C-alpha atoms as one frame of an Amber mdcrd trajectory, in Angstrom:
protein
  35.851 -16.899  82.977  33.877 -16.192  80.014  33.024 -17.818  76.787  32.155
 -16.041  74.244  31.487 -16.398  70.476  30.920 -19.936  69.887  28.320 -20.717
  67.602  26.798 -23.285  65.473  27.409 -24.189  62.378  30.994 -22.865  60.243
  29.695 -19.449  59.103  29.095 -16.833  61.746  31.846 -13.533  61.230  29.147
 -11.050  61.066  27.756 -12.486  64.202  31.224 -13.059  66.448  31.716  -9.084
  65.182  28.506  -7.896  66.529  28.392 -10.240  69.508  32.582  -8.551  70.190
  31.680  -4.989  69.999  28.662  -5.622  72.209  31.153  -7.057  74.764  33.946
  -4.329  74.322  32.059  -1.376  74.351  31.152  -0.836  78.108  33.715  -2.311
  79.069  37.172  -0.396  77.281  37.720   2.852  76.152  38.538   2.770  72.610
  39.178   4.996  69.258  39.758   1.608  66.549  39.198  -1.239  65.949  41.214
  -3.979  64.267  39.360  -6.886  62.938  42.281  -9.312  61.281  43.349 -12.984
  60.413  45.432 -14.801  62.462  47.564 -15.626  60.014  48.716 -12.205  59.283
  51.514 -10.800  60.776  51.057  -7.217  61.695  53.546  -4.675  62.010  52.417
  -3.380  65.774  55.400  -0.845  65.945  54.171   0.604  62.416  50.498   0.684
  63.301  51.070   2.274  66.446  53.186   5.197  65.235  50.845   5.452  61.937
  47.181   5.549  63.533  48.319   8.302  65.500  48.100  10.807  62.338  44.447
   8.552  61.003  40.860  10.300  61.160  39.356   9.400  64.705  35.920   9.155
  63.169  34.501   7.321  59.633  37.260   5.619  59.243  36.890   2.250  57.145
  40.379   1.399  56.290  41.639  -2.432  55.056  42.579  -4.054  51.545  39.551
  -2.897  49.359  37.919  -5.110  46.618  37.531  -2.552  43.717  34.806  -4.156
  41.972  31.115  -3.390  40.237  28.924  -3.289  43.129  30.974  -5.034  45.719
  33.483  -2.879  46.886  34.485  -4.136  50.316  37.209  -4.028  53.059  38.473
  -7.601  53.124  37.519  -9.433  56.632  40.806 -10.716  57.022  42.385  -7.097
  57.852  39.267  -4.797  58.911  39.651  -1.233  60.479  36.720   0.888  61.711
  36.486   3.766  64.455  34.728   2.946  67.200  32.001   6.084  66.130  30.538
   3.719  63.276  30.584   0.711  65.317  28.116   2.604  68.058  26.086   3.790
  65.156  25.898  -0.270  63.932  25.106  -1.223  67.841  22.332   1.550  68.057
  20.893  -0.066  64.534  21.046  -3.653  65.967  19.166  -1.961  69.265  16.420
  -0.407  66.944  15.836  -3.287  64.952  16.838  -2.109  61.892  20.345  -3.859
  61.300  20.518  -6.332  58.447  23.162  -9.100  58.875  24.785 -11.365  56.069
  26.780 -14.575  57.176  29.957 -13.204  55.558  31.662 -10.378  58.051  32.613
  -8.453  55.208  30.031  -8.139  53.245  27.704  -7.502  56.497  30.231  -4.579
  57.104  29.596  -3.381  53.565  26.353  -3.772  54.120  26.227  -1.169  57.154
  29.050   1.213  56.271  26.497   1.669  53.134  23.754   2.477  55.081  25.454
   4.851  57.472  24.943   8.401  57.936  29.022   9.146  58.703  30.782  10.455
  56.347  32.949   7.165  55.576  36.513   7.455  54.785  37.743   4.881  52.993
  41.345   3.867  52.971  42.164   1.785  50.563  45.885   0.468  51.215  45.952
  -2.429  49.277  50.161  -1.632  48.720  51.053  -2.197  52.036  48.248  -4.331
  53.555  49.311  -7.833  51.382  46.636  -9.660  50.759  48.088 -12.679  48.484
  50.451 -15.599  50.736  53.175 -13.604  51.704  54.740 -16.529  53.420  55.122
 -18.082  50.441  56.921 -15.599  48.644  60.561 -14.605  48.922  60.851 -11.072
  48.258  58.902 -10.068  51.587  61.508 -11.585  53.229  63.571  -9.061  53.880
  64.990  -6.531  56.774  62.652  -3.413  56.039  59.648  -5.745  56.261  57.511
  -3.771  58.475  58.863  -0.580  56.836  57.490  -0.944  53.838  54.902  -3.036
  54.541  51.534  -2.820  57.396  50.531  -6.791  57.659  50.814 -10.038  55.548
  48.356 -12.314  55.131  48.640 -15.865  54.303  51.799 -16.228  57.195  51.656
 -18.884  58.893  53.828 -20.658  61.530  56.657 -21.083  59.787  56.810 -17.419
  57.663  55.340 -16.443  61.090  58.940 -16.843  63.106  61.151 -16.055  60.218
  59.427 -12.821  59.582  59.601 -12.272  63.956  63.198 -13.147  63.804  63.995
 -10.699  60.876  62.590  -8.092  63.062  64.345  -9.042  66.306  67.568  -9.522
  64.655  67.418  -5.831  63.572  66.094  -4.527  66.912  68.975  -6.523  68.808
  71.722  -4.547  66.795  69.707  -1.056  67.154  68.696   0.035  63.649  66.376
   2.635  63.185  63.107   1.442  61.825  62.054   4.275  59.004  58.021   5.101
  59.066  56.484   6.582  56.460  52.871   7.740  56.780  51.232   7.663  53.633
  48.629  10.117  52.628  44.770   8.745  51.941  44.211   9.079  48.594  40.704
   9.897  47.680  38.483   6.737  47.287  37.042   7.770  43.524  41.439   8.214
  42.598  41.535   4.803  42.991  38.904   3.154  42.106  36.446   3.673  39.224
  33.501   1.700  41.223  30.846   3.240  43.249  31.605   2.270  47.475  27.875
   1.347  47.830  27.408  -2.172  48.135  25.017  -4.345  46.383  25.180  -7.816
  47.947  23.487  -9.059  44.566  26.785  -8.894  42.717  27.583 -11.049  43.747
  28.665 -14.588  42.074  25.328 -17.239  43.493  28.031 -19.291  45.849  28.377
 -15.945  48.117  24.824 -14.385  46.931  22.978 -14.247  50.315  20.156 -11.988
  50.572  20.461  -9.501  54.130  18.161 -10.222  56.660  17.042  -7.932  59.810
  19.638  -9.071  62.496  16.582  -8.907  64.989  15.083 -12.401  63.701  18.343
 -14.310  64.828  18.677 -15.409  60.695  20.593 -18.170  60.025  21.661 -19.429
  55.968  22.631 -22.768  55.038  26.046 -22.438  54.150  27.939 -25.522  55.466
  27.534 -27.716  58.330  31.165 -27.952  58.848  33.283 -25.764  60.864  35.000
 -23.247  58.670  38.968 -24.497  59.300  40.868 -22.252  57.283  44.078 -22.724
  54.849  46.536 -23.429  57.331  47.031 -26.930  56.515  47.464 -26.327  52.772
  49.707 -23.179  53.834  52.213 -25.026  55.855  52.321 -27.863  52.962  55.764
 -25.840  52.180  58.112 -29.097  51.559  58.385 -27.791  47.959  58.561 -24.444
  48.670  60.810 -23.777  51.976  62.711 -26.698  51.826  62.176 -27.918  54.894
  65.714 -29.493  56.119  67.412 -25.958  55.324  65.337 -24.336  57.060  65.353
 -26.425  60.217  69.298 -26.537  60.129  68.886 -22.995  60.059  67.127 -22.182
  63.130  69.062 -24.736  64.825  72.538 -22.182  63.865  70.492 -19.243  64.884
  69.306 -20.755  68.275  73.544 -21.843  68.804  74.593 -18.609  67.834  72.479
 -15.883  67.276  74.740 -13.389  68.215  76.336 -14.152  64.913  74.041 -13.385
  62.506  72.885  -9.912  61.242  69.385  -9.167  59.801  71.191  -8.083  56.758
  72.511 -12.050  56.452  69.477 -13.678  57.064  67.736 -11.425  55.016  70.372
 -12.469  52.188  70.073 -15.835  53.696  66.330 -16.231  52.952  66.180 -14.475
  49.599  68.712 -17.542  48.183  67.193 -19.946  49.330  63.545 -19.242  48.803
  64.376 -18.155  44.971
């Protein structure tokens, strides 16, 4: 069994991306790569339905931060076509690739340096970047028709989203997915997509260095623990006792519940 991606220090997101791509490329034939945080609730069926209509080359897709000098797809949900990955790895082989401790900044640097015709797919309305698991408006039976993925969904929220989908599928309610057009990036963001790390505040501003030099940055000696503990601290918001009782009711008499009843329950309980 292979072990993979273990690095010293707390921040090595870009390094892990490169390792993953180097491992994947000779082993699998694929067209798209999605890097996603483990607290994203991904609407898989929606994505698989839609991806058939998306560009097969030069696609840079996700929640895009539209800010001067630092336009980039957030690494929490980052999709690239394989031609971009091949170009990045070729630059690494040629010892010309620049590295950075933060994954989204590194990818933005690589995209800026690309010779490809890049499609910046700014999908901020459907790839929810806020803490969706804390917001009752997302707990609806058509959640995976309206959205592609919901960030900030820790185990408690994941379970609820899953229940909504499970009951809808059980009741054989069809899903209707609308494939949106990719709008020109200039219509959505007035800033140039050319990335410049100097646009960050000092806390996140690190000068890129050649990957071939195996660079290290002084950021933290602590493992990046994420925000799950904070995200699961739902005593005020989720009313834990109510939800525990409700889960037991669903377990005992699931056939008596519909997705519509469940949505109403969530909306009334969480509001």
